Coordinates of C-alpha atoms in Angstrom, one line a residue:
M1 CA -0.1 -0.3 -0.2
V2 CA 3.0 2.6 0.9
E3 CA 4.5 1.7 -2.6
D4 CA 1.2 2.4 -4.6
A5 CA 0.5 5.5 -2.4
Y6 CA 4.3 6.8 -3.5
Q7 CA 3.1 5.5 -7.2
C8 CA 0.4 8.0 -6.9
L9 CA 2.0 10.8 -5.8
V10 CA 4.7 10.4 -8.4
G11 CA 1.8 10.5 -11.1
I12 CA 0.4 13.7 -9.5
L13 CA 3.6 15.1 -9.4
A14 CA 3.9 14.7 -13.4
S15 CA 1.4 17.7 -13.8
T16 CA 2.4 21.5 -12.9
E17 CA -1.2 21.5 -11.1
G18 CA -0.6 18.4 -9.3
A19 CA 2.7 19.5 -8.0
K20 CA 1.2 22.6 -6.7
Q21 CA -1.5 20.8 -4.8
L22 CA 0.7 18.5 -3.1
V23 CA 2.4 21.7 -1.8
S24 CA -0.6 23.2 -0.9
G25 CA -2.3 19.9 0.6
G26 CA 0.3 19.4 3.3
T27 CA 1.8 16.5 1.6
L28 CA 5.4 18.0 2.4
S29 CA 5.1 17.6 6.1
S30 CA 4.4 13.9 5.5
L31 CA 7.3 13.2 3.2
C32 CA 9.5 15.3 5.4
E33 CA 8.3 12.8 8.5
A34 CA 8.7 9.8 6.2
Y35 CA 12.3 10.5 5.6
L36 CA 13.0 11.7 9.2
K37 CA 11.5 8.4 10.6
Q38 CA 13.1 6.4 7.8
N39 CA 9.7 5.0 7.3
H40 CA 9.4 2.5 4.5
G41 CA 10.1 4.0 1.3
W42 CA 11.9 6.9 2.7
T43 CA 14.1 7.0 -0.7
H44 CA 10.7 7.8 -2.7
A45 CA 9.9 10.4 -0.1
L46 CA 13.2 12.2 -0.7
R47 CA 13.1 12.1 -4.6
I48 CA 9.5 13.5 -4.4
L49 CA 10.5 16.3 -2.1
T50 CA 13.6 17.0 -4.3
S51 CA 11.2 17.5 -7.1
L52 CA 8.8 19.7 -5.2
L53 CA 11.8 22.0 -4.3
T54 CA 13.4 22.2 -7.4
S55 CA 10.0 23.4 -8.9
Q56 CA 8.7 25.7 -6.4
P57 CA 11.4 26.4 -3.6
D58 CA 9.7 29.6 -2.3
N59 CA 6.1 28.1 -2.2
C60 CA 7.7 25.2 -0.3
W61 CA 9.4 26.8 2.3
K62 CA 6.5 29.2 2.8
K63 CA 4.3 26.4 3.3
S64 CA 6.3 24.1 5.3
R65 CA 9.3 25.8 6.7
N66 CA 9.5 24.1 10.4
E67 CA 9.2 20.5 8.5
L68 CA 11.9 21.6 6.0
Q69 CA 13.9 23.3 8.6
C70 CA 14.2 19.8 10.3
L71 CA 14.7 17.7 7.2
L72 CA 17.7 19.9 6.1
V73 CA 19.2 19.8 9.7
K74 CA 19.1 15.9 9.3
L75 CA 20.4 16.0 5.8
S76 CA 23.4 17.9 6.7
E77 CA 23.8 15.8 9.6
D78 CA 23.8 12.9 7.8
F79 CA 26.4 14.7 5.2
G80 CA 28.7 15.5 7.6
T81 CA 29.2 12.1 9.1
E82 CA 28.2 9.7 6.2
C83 CA 31.4 7.8 4.6
G84 CA 29.4 5.8 2.1
S85 CA 28.0 6.4 -1.5
H86 CA 24.8 8.2 0.2
K87 CA 27.3 11.1 1.1
F88 CA 27.5 11.9 -2.5
H89 CA 24.0 11.6 -3.6
L90 CA 23.3 14.0 -0.5
A91 CA 26.1 16.2 -2.3
E92 CA 24.0 16.3 -5.2
I93 CA 20.3 17.0 -3.9
L94 CA 21.7 19.2 -0.8
P95 CA 21.5 22.5 -3.1
V96 CA 17.8 22.0 -3.9
F97 CA 16.9 21.7 0.0
L98 CA 19.0 25.2 1.0
P99 CA 16.2 27.8 1.8
P100 CA 15.9 30.6 -0.9
S101 CA 16.9 33.4 1.7
P102 CA 20.4 33.6 3.6
L103 CA 18.5 32.1 6.6
L104 CA 21.3 29.9 7.9
L105 CA 23.3 32.5 9.4
E106 CA 20.5 34.2 11.1
T107 CA 19.7 30.9 13.2
S108 CA 21.5 28.5 15.7
W109 CA 20.1 25.5 14.0
G110 CA 21.2 27.2 10.3
E111 CA 24.8 27.5 11.8
N112 CA 24.9 23.9 12.9
C113 CA 24.0 22.8 9.4
L114 CA 26.5 24.9 7.8
R115 CA 29.2 23.1 10.3
H116 CA 28.0 19.9 9.0
L117 CA 27.9 20.8 5.3
S118 CA 31.5 22.4 5.7
K119 CA 32.7 19.4 7.5
G120 CA 31.2 16.9 4.7
L121 CA 32.8 19.3 1.8
F122 CA 36.1 19.2 3.7
L123 CA 36.3 15.6 3.7
I124 CA 35.2 15.1 0.2
L125 CA 37.6 17.7 -1.4
S126 CA 40.6 16.6 0.9
S127 CA 40.2 13.0 -0.9
K128 CA 41.2 11.3 -3.9
L129 CA 37.9 10.9 -5.7
S130 CA 36.8 10.6 -9.0
V131 CA 35.1 13.5 -11.3
A132 CA 31.9 12.0 -10.8
Q133 CA 32.1 12.1 -6.9
R134 CA 34.0 15.8 -6.7
D135 CA 32.0 17.5 -8.9
P136 CA 28.6 17.6 -6.8
A137 CA 30.8 18.7 -3.9
F138 CA 31.8 21.8 -6.2
K139 CA 28.2 22.6 -7.3
L140 CA 27.1 22.4 -3.3
A141 CA 30.0 24.8 -2.3
A142 CA 29.1 27.0 -5.2
C143 CA 25.4 27.4 -4.1
L144 CA 26.6 28.1 -0.5
S145 CA 29.4 30.9 -1.7
N146 CA 26.4 32.6 -3.9
V147 CA 24.2 33.2 -1.0
Y148 CA 26.8 33.5 2.1
G149 CA 30.0 34.4 0.4
S150 CA 32.6 32.9 2.5
S151 CA 30.8 33.1 5.8
W152 CA 29.4 29.6 5.5
I153 CA 32.8 28.2 6.1
M154 CA 32.4 27.2 9.8
I155 CA 35.2 24.6 10.3
D156 CA 36.4 24.9 13.9
G157 CA 39.6 27.0 14.2
R158 CA 40.7 29.8 12.2
G159 CA 43.5 27.9 10.8
E160 CA 41.2 25.2 9.6
K161 CA 38.8 27.7 7.9
S162 CA 41.9 29.4 5.8
K163 CA 43.1 26.0 5.2
F164 CA 39.7 24.7 3.8
L165 CA 39.2 28.1 1.7
S166 CA 42.3 27.8 0.4
L167 CA 42.1 24.4 -1.0
L168 CA 38.7 25.0 -2.4
V169 CA 39.7 28.0 -4.3
N170 CA 42.9 26.2 -5.4
L171 CA 41.1 23.3 -6.8
A172 CA 38.3 25.4 -8.5
C173 CA 41.3 27.2 -10.2
V174 CA 42.7 24.1 -11.4
E175 CA 39.3 22.5 -12.5
V176 CA 38.5 26.0 -14.4
R177 CA 42.1 25.8 -16.4
M178 CA 41.6 22.1 -17.2
A179 CA 38.0 22.9 -18.7
L180 CA 39.0 25.9 -20.7
E181 CA 42.5 24.9 -21.8
D182 CA 41.3 21.0 -22.7
P183 CA 41.0 21.0 -26.7
M184 CA 38.1 18.4 -26.1
P185 CA 34.7 19.9 -26.2
L186 CA 33.6 22.0 -23.1
D187 CA 30.0 21.0 -22.9
S188 CA 30.1 18.1 -20.4
R189 CA 31.9 20.4 -17.9
Q190 CA 30.5 23.5 -18.3
A191 CA 28.1 23.3 -15.3
T192 CA 31.1 22.1 -13.0
A193 CA 33.4 25.0 -14.5
T194 CA 30.4 27.5 -13.7
A195 CA 30.3 26.1 -10.1
C196 CA 33.9 26.9 -10.2
Y197 CA 33.7 30.2 -11.5
A198 CA 31.5 31.1 -8.2
L199 CA 34.1 29.6 -5.8
V200 CA 36.6 31.5 -7.4
E201 CA 34.9 34.7 -7.0
M202 CA 34.7 33.9 -3.7
G203 CA 38.4 33.5 -3.1
I204 CA 38.9 36.9 -5.0
Q205 CA 36.4 38.8 -2.6
E206 CA 38.3 37.2 0.3
C207 CA 41.8 38.2 -1.0
T208 CA 40.7 41.6 -1.2
K209 CA 38.9 42.1 2.2
E210 CA 41.1 44.0 4.6
E211 CA 38.5 44.9 7.1
G212 CA 37.3 42.8 10.2
H213 CA 39.0 39.5 10.7
P214 CA 39.9 38.0 7.1
M215 CA 40.1 34.4 6.8
L216 CA 43.6 34.4 4.9
G217 CA 46.8 35.3 6.0
D218 CA 49.0 37.6 3.5
L219 CA 51.3 34.5 2.3
Q220 CA 48.0 32.4 1.6
K221 CA 46.5 35.5 -0.2
L222 CA 49.6 35.7 -2.5
Q223 CA 49.7 32.1 -3.4
L224 CA 45.7 32.4 -4.2
L225 CA 46.1 35.4 -6.4
Q226 CA 48.8 33.7 -8.3
V227 CA 46.5 30.8 -9.1
M228 CA 43.4 32.9 -9.7
Q229 CA 45.4 34.9 -12.1
E230 CA 46.0 31.8 -13.9
A231 CA 42.6 30.7 -13.9
C232 CA 41.7 34.4 -15.3
A233 CA 44.2 34.0 -18.0
A234 CA 42.3 30.9 -19.2
V235 CA 39.1 32.4 -19.2
M236 CA 40.4 35.2 -21.2
Y237 CA 42.0 32.8 -23.6
Y238 CA 38.4 31.3 -23.7
L239 CA 36.6 34.2 -24.4
Q240 CA 39.3 35.5 -27.4
Q241 CA 38.9 31.8 -28.9
V242 CA 35.3 31.3 -28.9
G243 CA 33.5 34.3 -27.3
W244 CA 32.6 35.8 -30.6
E245 CA 30.9 32.7 -32.0
K246 CA 29.0 32.1 -28.8
I247 CA 27.5 35.2 -27.9
E248 CA 24.4 33.2 -27.0
D249 CA 25.9 30.5 -24.6
P250 CA 25.2 31.5 -21.0
F251 CA 28.6 30.0 -20.3
V252 CA 30.3 33.0 -21.6
L253 CA 28.1 35.3 -19.9
A254 CA 29.4 33.2 -16.7
S255 CA 32.9 33.7 -18.0
V256 CA 32.4 37.4 -18.3
R257 CA 31.0 37.7 -14.8
L258 CA 34.0 36.1 -13.3
L259 CA 36.6 38.3 -15.3
G260 CA 34.5 41.2 -14.7
A261 CA 34.9 40.2 -10.8
W262 CA 38.9 40.0 -11.4
L263 CA 39.2 42.9 -13.4
A264 CA 37.4 45.1 -10.8
E265 CA 40.3 44.6 -8.4
E266 CA 43.4 43.8 -11.0
T267 CA 44.0 45.2 -14.2
S268 CA 47.6 45.5 -14.6
C269 CA 49.1 41.8 -14.4
L270 CA 47.0 40.6 -17.3
R271 CA 47.3 44.1 -19.3
Q272 CA 48.0 43.0 -22.8
G273 CA 45.4 40.4 -22.8
V274 CA 42.6 42.7 -21.3
I275 CA 43.4 45.4 -24.1
Q276 CA 43.3 42.4 -26.8
L277 CA 40.1 41.3 -25.4
L278 CA 38.4 44.7 -24.9
P279 CA 36.9 44.9 -28.4
F280 CA 35.3 41.5 -27.7
L281 CA 33.9 42.6 -24.3
V282 CA 32.3 45.8 -25.6
H283 CA 30.8 44.1 -28.5
Y284 CA 29.4 41.5 -25.9
M285 CA 28.0 44.3 -23.5
R286 CA 26.6 46.1 -26.4
T287 CA 24.9 43.0 -27.8
W288 CA 23.3 41.9 -24.5
F289 CA 22.2 45.5 -23.9
Q290 CA 20.2 46.1 -26.9
R291 CA 18.6 42.8 -26.5
G292 CA 17.8 43.6 -22.8
V293 CA 16.0 46.7 -24.2
T294 CA 13.5 44.6 -26.5
C295 CA 13.0 42.0 -23.8
R296 CA 12.0 44.8 -21.4
K297 CA 9.5 46.1 -23.7
Q298 CA 8.2 42.7 -24.4
L299 CA 8.3 42.1 -20.4
K300 CA 6.0 45.2 -20.2
E301 CA 3.5 43.5 -22.6
A302 CA 3.9 39.9 -21.3
P303 CA 4.8 39.8 -17.6
Q304 CA 4.9 36.2 -17.5
M305 CA 7.8 35.8 -19.6
A306 CA 10.9 34.4 -18.0
L307 CA 14.2 36.4 -17.7
L308 CA 17.3 34.9 -18.8
S309 CA 19.3 32.8 -16.1
S310 CA 22.6 31.6 -15.4
S311 CA 24.2 29.6 -12.9
W312 CA 24.3 32.6 -10.7
G313 CA 20.5 33.2 -10.5
A314 CA 18.2 35.2 -12.6
V315 CA 20.2 37.8 -14.5
W316 CA 19.0 40.7 -16.6
P317 CA 20.1 40.2 -20.0
G318 CA 21.4 43.9 -20.3
D319 CA 23.4 43.4 -17.1
A320 CA 26.5 41.8 -19.0
I321 CA 27.4 45.5 -18.4
R322 CA 26.8 45.7 -14.8
F323 CA 29.4 42.5 -14.2
L324 CA 32.1 44.7 -16.1
L325 CA 31.2 48.3 -14.9
P326 CA 34.0 48.0 -11.7
A327 CA 36.2 46.9 -14.4
L328 CA 35.4 49.9 -16.8
C329 CA 36.0 52.5 -13.9
H330 CA 39.7 51.2 -13.6
L331 CA 40.3 50.7 -17.3
S332 CA 38.9 54.3 -18.1
A333 CA 41.6 55.7 -16.0
E334 CA 44.5 54.3 -17.9
E335 CA 45.2 55.6 -21.4
A336 CA 45.6 52.7 -23.5
P337 CA 42.5 50.9 -22.8
R338 CA 40.7 54.2 -22.5
K339 CA 41.2 54.9 -26.1
I340 CA 40.0 51.5 -27.2
L341 CA 36.6 52.2 -25.2
I342 CA 36.2 55.2 -26.7
S343 CA 36.9 54.0 -30.6
E344 CA 34.5 51.0 -29.6
G345 CA 31.7 53.8 -28.5
V346 CA 31.5 52.9 -24.8
P347 CA 30.5 56.3 -23.5
A348 CA 27.1 56.4 -26.1
L349 CA 26.7 52.8 -24.8
L350 CA 27.1 53.8 -20.9
C351 CA 24.7 57.1 -21.6
E352 CA 22.0 54.5 -22.6
Y353 CA 22.8 52.2 -20.2
Y354 CA 22.6 54.8 -17.3
Q355 CA 19.3 56.1 -18.5
Q356 CA 17.8 52.7 -18.4
K357 CA 19.0 52.5 -15.0
W358 CA 17.6 55.5 -13.9
E359 CA 14.4 55.2 -15.0
I360 CA 14.3 51.6 -13.1
F361 CA 15.9 53.2 -10.0
S362 CA 13.3 56.3 -10.1
T363 CA 10.2 54.7 -11.2
E364 CA 9.6 51.2 -9.9
Q365 CA 8.3 51.8 -6.7
D366 CA 8.1 48.2 -5.7
L367 CA 11.6 47.4 -6.6
A368 CA 13.0 44.6 -4.0
A369 CA 15.4 46.5 -1.7
E370 CA 18.4 44.1 -3.0
R371 CA 17.3 45.0 -6.4
K372 CA 17.2 48.5 -5.9
Y373 CA 20.5 48.6 -4.3
E374 CA 22.2 46.7 -7.3
V375 CA 20.6 49.3 -9.7
Q376 CA 22.2 52.1 -7.4
L377 CA 25.6 50.6 -7.4
S378 CA 25.5 50.3 -11.4
L379 CA 24.6 54.1 -11.5
Q380 CA 27.3 54.9 -9.1
S381 CA 29.8 52.8 -11.0
C382 CA 28.5 54.7 -14.5
C383 CA 29.4 57.8 -12.7
G384 CA 33.0 56.7 -11.9
V385 CA 33.5 55.9 -15.7
F386 CA 32.2 59.3 -16.5
L387 CA 34.3 61.2 -14.3
N388 CA 37.3 59.4 -15.5
L389 CA 36.4 60.5 -19.1
V390 CA 35.5 63.9 -18.0
V391 CA 38.8 64.5 -16.2
T392 CA 40.9 62.9 -19.0
E393 CA 39.1 63.5 -22.3
P394 CA 37.6 66.8 -21.8
S395 CA 37.2 67.4 -25.7
L396 CA 35.6 64.2 -25.9
V397 CA 32.9 65.7 -23.4
C398 CA 32.2 68.7 -25.7
Q399 CA 32.2 66.9 -28.9
E400 CA 29.8 63.8 -28.2
S401 CA 25.9 64.7 -28.0
C402 CA 25.4 61.6 -25.5
F403 CA 27.1 63.9 -22.6
V404 CA 24.8 66.9 -23.1
S405 CA 21.8 64.6 -22.6
L406 CA 23.5 62.9 -19.5
L407 CA 24.0 66.3 -18.0
K408 CA 20.2 67.3 -18.6
L409 CA 19.2 63.9 -16.8
L410 CA 21.3 64.5 -14.2
M411 CA 20.2 68.0 -13.5
Q412 CA 16.6 66.8 -13.5
S413 CA 17.4 63.8 -11.3
L414 CA 19.3 65.2 -8.8
P415 CA 16.9 67.5 -6.7
E416 CA 14.5 64.4 -6.3
K417 CA 17.3 62.4 -5.2
L418 CA 18.3 64.7 -2.1
L419 CA 14.7 64.3 -0.7
R420 CA 15.5 60.5 0.1
E421 CA 17.2 59.2 2.9
G422 CA 19.9 56.6 2.7
Q423 CA 21.4 58.0 -0.9
L424 CA 24.3 60.2 0.0
V425 CA 26.8 58.4 -2.0
L426 CA 24.7 58.1 -5.0
V427 CA 24.0 62.2 -4.7
A428 CA 27.8 62.8 -4.1
N429 CA 28.3 61.0 -7.6
L430 CA 25.5 63.1 -9.0
S431 CA 26.5 66.2 -8.1
T432 CA 30.3 66.0 -9.0
L433 CA 29.6 64.6 -12.2
G434 CA 27.1 67.4 -13.2
L435 CA 29.7 70.0 -11.6
M436 CA 32.4 68.5 -13.5
M437 CA 30.5 68.5 -16.8
S438 CA 28.9 71.9 -16.3
R439 CA 32.3 73.2 -16.0
L440 CA 32.7 71.9 -19.7
L441 CA 29.4 72.5 -21.2
A442 CA 28.9 76.0 -19.7
S443 CA 27.8 77.5 -22.9
S444 CA 25.4 74.5 -23.6
P445 CA 21.9 75.5 -23.9
V446 CA 21.1 72.9 -21.6
V447 CA 23.0 74.8 -18.4
Q448 CA 21.0 77.7 -19.2
E449 CA 17.5 75.7 -18.6
S450 CA 15.3 76.4 -15.7
F451 CA 15.8 73.1 -14.0
S452 CA 19.5 73.7 -13.9
Q453 CA 18.9 76.1 -11.0
D454 CA 17.3 73.5 -9.3
F455 CA 20.3 71.3 -9.9
F456 CA 22.7 73.7 -8.6
L457 CA 20.7 74.4 -5.3
A458 CA 20.6 70.6 -4.7
V459 CA 24.2 71.0 -5.5
I460 CA 25.1 73.5 -2.9
K461 CA 22.6 71.7 -0.1
F462 CA 24.9 68.9 -0.5
L463 CA 28.1 70.5 -0.4
S464 CA 27.0 73.0 2.1
H465 CA 25.6 70.5 4.9
S466 CA 28.7 68.4 5.2
H467 CA 30.6 70.2 8.0
V468 CA 29.1 71.6 11.3
L469 CA 30.5 73.0 14.8
S470 CA 31.0 70.8 17.1
C471 CA 32.2 71.1 20.7
E472 CA 33.3 68.6 23.2
P473 CA 32.6 69.0 27.0
D474 CA 36.3 69.6 27.7
E475 CA 37.0 71.9 24.9
E476 CA 36.9 75.6 25.4
K477 CA 36.3 76.5 21.5
Q478 CA 34.2 74.7 18.9
H479 CA 35.8 72.8 16.0
I480 CA 34.8 71.8 12.4
A481 CA 33.4 68.4 12.2
L482 CA 31.3 66.2 9.9
S483 CA 27.5 66.1 10.4
D484 CA 26.1 62.9 11.3
G485 CA 25.0 61.4 7.9
Y486 CA 28.2 62.4 6.1
A487 CA 30.5 61.1 9.0
Q488 CA 29.0 57.6 8.2
A489 CA 29.4 57.9 4.4
W490 CA 32.6 60.1 4.3
A491 CA 35.0 57.1 3.4
D492 CA 32.9 56.6 0.4
I493 CA 32.3 60.5 -0.8
S494 CA 35.1 62.3 0.7
E495 CA 37.0 62.5 -2.5
L496 CA 33.7 63.3 -4.4
W497 CA 33.0 66.0 -2.0
F498 CA 36.4 67.9 -2.5
L499 CA 36.4 67.6 -6.2
G500 CA 32.6 68.8 -6.1
V501 CA 33.7 71.9 -4.2
Q502 CA 36.7 72.5 -6.6
A503 CA 34.4 72.0 -9.8
F504 CA 31.8 74.5 -8.2
S505 CA 34.5 77.1 -7.8
A506 CA 35.5 76.6 -11.4
C507 CA 32.0 76.9 -12.6
L508 CA 31.4 80.5 -10.7
P509 CA 33.1 82.6 -13.4
L510 CA 31.7 80.7 -16.2
L511 CA 28.1 81.2 -14.6
P512 CA 28.0 84.3 -12.6
W513 CA 24.5 83.8 -11.7
L514 CA 25.8 81.2 -9.5
C515 CA 26.9 83.7 -6.9
T516 CA 23.7 84.7 -6.3
L517 CA 22.4 81.1 -5.4
V518 CA 25.4 81.0 -2.8
L519 CA 24.3 84.2 -1.3
T520 CA 20.5 83.2 -1.1
S521 CA 21.0 79.8 0.1
G522 CA 23.1 80.8 2.9
W523 CA 26.2 78.7 1.9
L524 CA 28.8 81.7 2.1
Q525 CA 27.3 82.8 5.7
G526 CA 27.7 79.0 6.9
I527 CA 31.2 79.1 5.5
L528 CA 31.9 82.4 7.2
S529 CA 30.6 81.4 10.6
L530 CA 32.4 77.9 10.7
L531 CA 35.7 79.8 10.1
D532 CA 34.9 82.6 12.7
K533 CA 33.5 80.1 15.4
A534 CA 35.8 77.2 15.1
S535 CA 39.5 76.7 16.4
P536 CA 41.7 77.4 13.6
E537 CA 43.7 74.4 14.8
S538 CA 41.0 72.1 14.5
V539 CA 40.2 72.7 10.5
D540 CA 41.3 69.9 8.5
F541 CA 44.3 70.8 6.2
Q542 CA 42.6 69.6 3.2
L543 CA 39.5 71.9 3.9
V544 CA 41.5 75.3 3.7
P545 CA 42.8 75.1 0.3
V546 CA 39.2 74.2 -1.3
L547 CA 37.3 76.7 0.8
Q548 CA 40.0 79.5 -0.2
A549 CA 39.3 78.9 -3.8
L550 CA 35.9 79.0 -3.7
L551 CA 35.8 82.4 -1.4
T552 CA 38.5 83.8 -3.7
Q553 CA 36.3 82.9 -6.7
L554 CA 33.3 84.6 -4.8
A555 CA 35.1 87.2 -4.0
Q556 CA 36.6 88.5 -7.3
I557 CA 33.0 87.7 -9.2
S558 CA 30.4 89.1 -7.2
A559 CA 30.5 92.6 -5.2
P560 CA 27.5 91.3 -3.0
C561 CA 29.6 88.4 -1.8
R562 CA 33.0 90.2 -1.3
E563 CA 31.4 92.8 1.0
L564 CA 29.7 90.0 3.1
I565 CA 33.4 88.5 3.6
Q566 CA 34.8 91.6 4.4
H567 CA 32.0 92.1 6.7
H568 CA 32.8 89.3 8.6
G569 CA 36.7 90.0 8.8
G570 CA 37.8 88.2 5.6
I571 CA 41.2 89.6 5.5
E572 CA 41.5 88.8 9.1
K573 CA 40.3 85.0 8.7
A574 CA 42.5 84.7 5.6
N575 CA 45.4 85.6 7.6
I576 CA 44.7 83.2 10.5
Y577 CA 43.9 80.3 8.0
G578 CA 46.7 80.8 5.9
M579 CA 44.6 81.9 2.9
A580 CA 47.2 83.9 1.0
A581 CA 45.3 84.1 -2.1
L582 CA 42.0 85.3 -0.5
E583 CA 43.9 87.5 1.9
Q584 CA 45.5 89.2 -1.5
C585 CA 42.3 89.3 -3.5
L586 CA 40.5 91.0 -0.9
S587 CA 43.3 93.8 -0.2
E588 CA 43.6 94.5 -3.7
M589 CA 39.8 95.1 -4.1
A590 CA 39.3 96.9 -0.9

């Protein structure tokens, strides 16, 4: 009867509606209980559970979280202690039983599961095994790495953790090289190679980690960086050889993603290969971006249409660019690769990409927090690339019409962003990029539009709210300190803030009406008040030159500004703070 019952369940499972009914009807609880108690036919129960969780993981966890939690605890315990062939079967199916959200690090039972999984994987990967036995271990480790980074490695003792991590990344790099350098067809090894890509990416992230308590020592990092460099060189060779013919292959997307992760941290050691590969990477980005635009239009018309996917999860087809954006920030700062990027039309492509991302960020209110943060990072990375081009190729900005369109978008979008909390890094990027471009495009009609005043007022708000007067209980005089919101983000925005003040100063003689905005906004009065009330010794040495440049420009261009500065003892302040240029300007114009 039990065997017949399982046959019935398998029959019901064969249809989509049947699978839904099994989940909603509470069958999961009975199947979990059958496995946990090892009742007759428990292997059938495990197979059916595997099918259900493969087809609808979210529904299963939502409906039967407690039962699946108990089941996962049992499966992971078995995986950690089993020594026979069942261990390798568990390695194959365990990825299906992992919760869809990062639940395991949030609970004590979840951490116990990770300990058992780490132990089981360590035993497998440190043994001499066949390919068929090792591959499921790579895939399970990759699933854990995708969700938890390296945090899932919970072997007792830091030394054992670093040993396991080094072993895992080393083996993954060897597997990548064997798969990509083998003259035989790659098809049968793609799934494993893609899993190893995720493990190499985890290694890259761990080797670049400096804060907190890094799992790896300096010598271990150097050793891993060498083997990861060799693996990435193999990826570049593979893309150069077959990438042009296999644009459609998801494995090429996975290869581009790994290469992007490597180039985000290191572009010099494989420099010649990177330069040779750039035309392909640009072609790949453009191809999938254009298809992504088409797909987005189709999705608006048919929401049920599925997105493209890779082994790293759901991936928007246009986001091949996202994987390479951090690398483009580095490459656009170097002359040789920058020339190639410009000749291949990357500025115009990124302007289109930025506009699309901005539309998603600003209009899709129900965007998941994780997805919104991802889009925000893409916008910030785009700004980084554009800033490099503005600084190194100013003539290009004046010649390419796409930059005028970009500046218009920046001017229209920045005031809106300032009204939202938690977007200070994005605001810093938009403000500084907009100022740097306005300096070059001051004669463009877009800078004279009515919305440009809103932009500059928003910029003034960003620049003027950074510093405040602060007084510690044991100090007699106040000092200049960062305001609360800025202090938290200063490591990410300080360079942009200083560059922004310098760019604003450079805009003043080109756009004299800015002086009126500085006066009416109260920014000038605020600066003078800070300098008047603060202890000169407390002022950051980097702050004095940028404020001097700003005050000097205001004094030279605007009589009302000059009078206000003089009224507040400008010459005396300039002398106290060592602002020689300001002191000379005020003395000559007195």
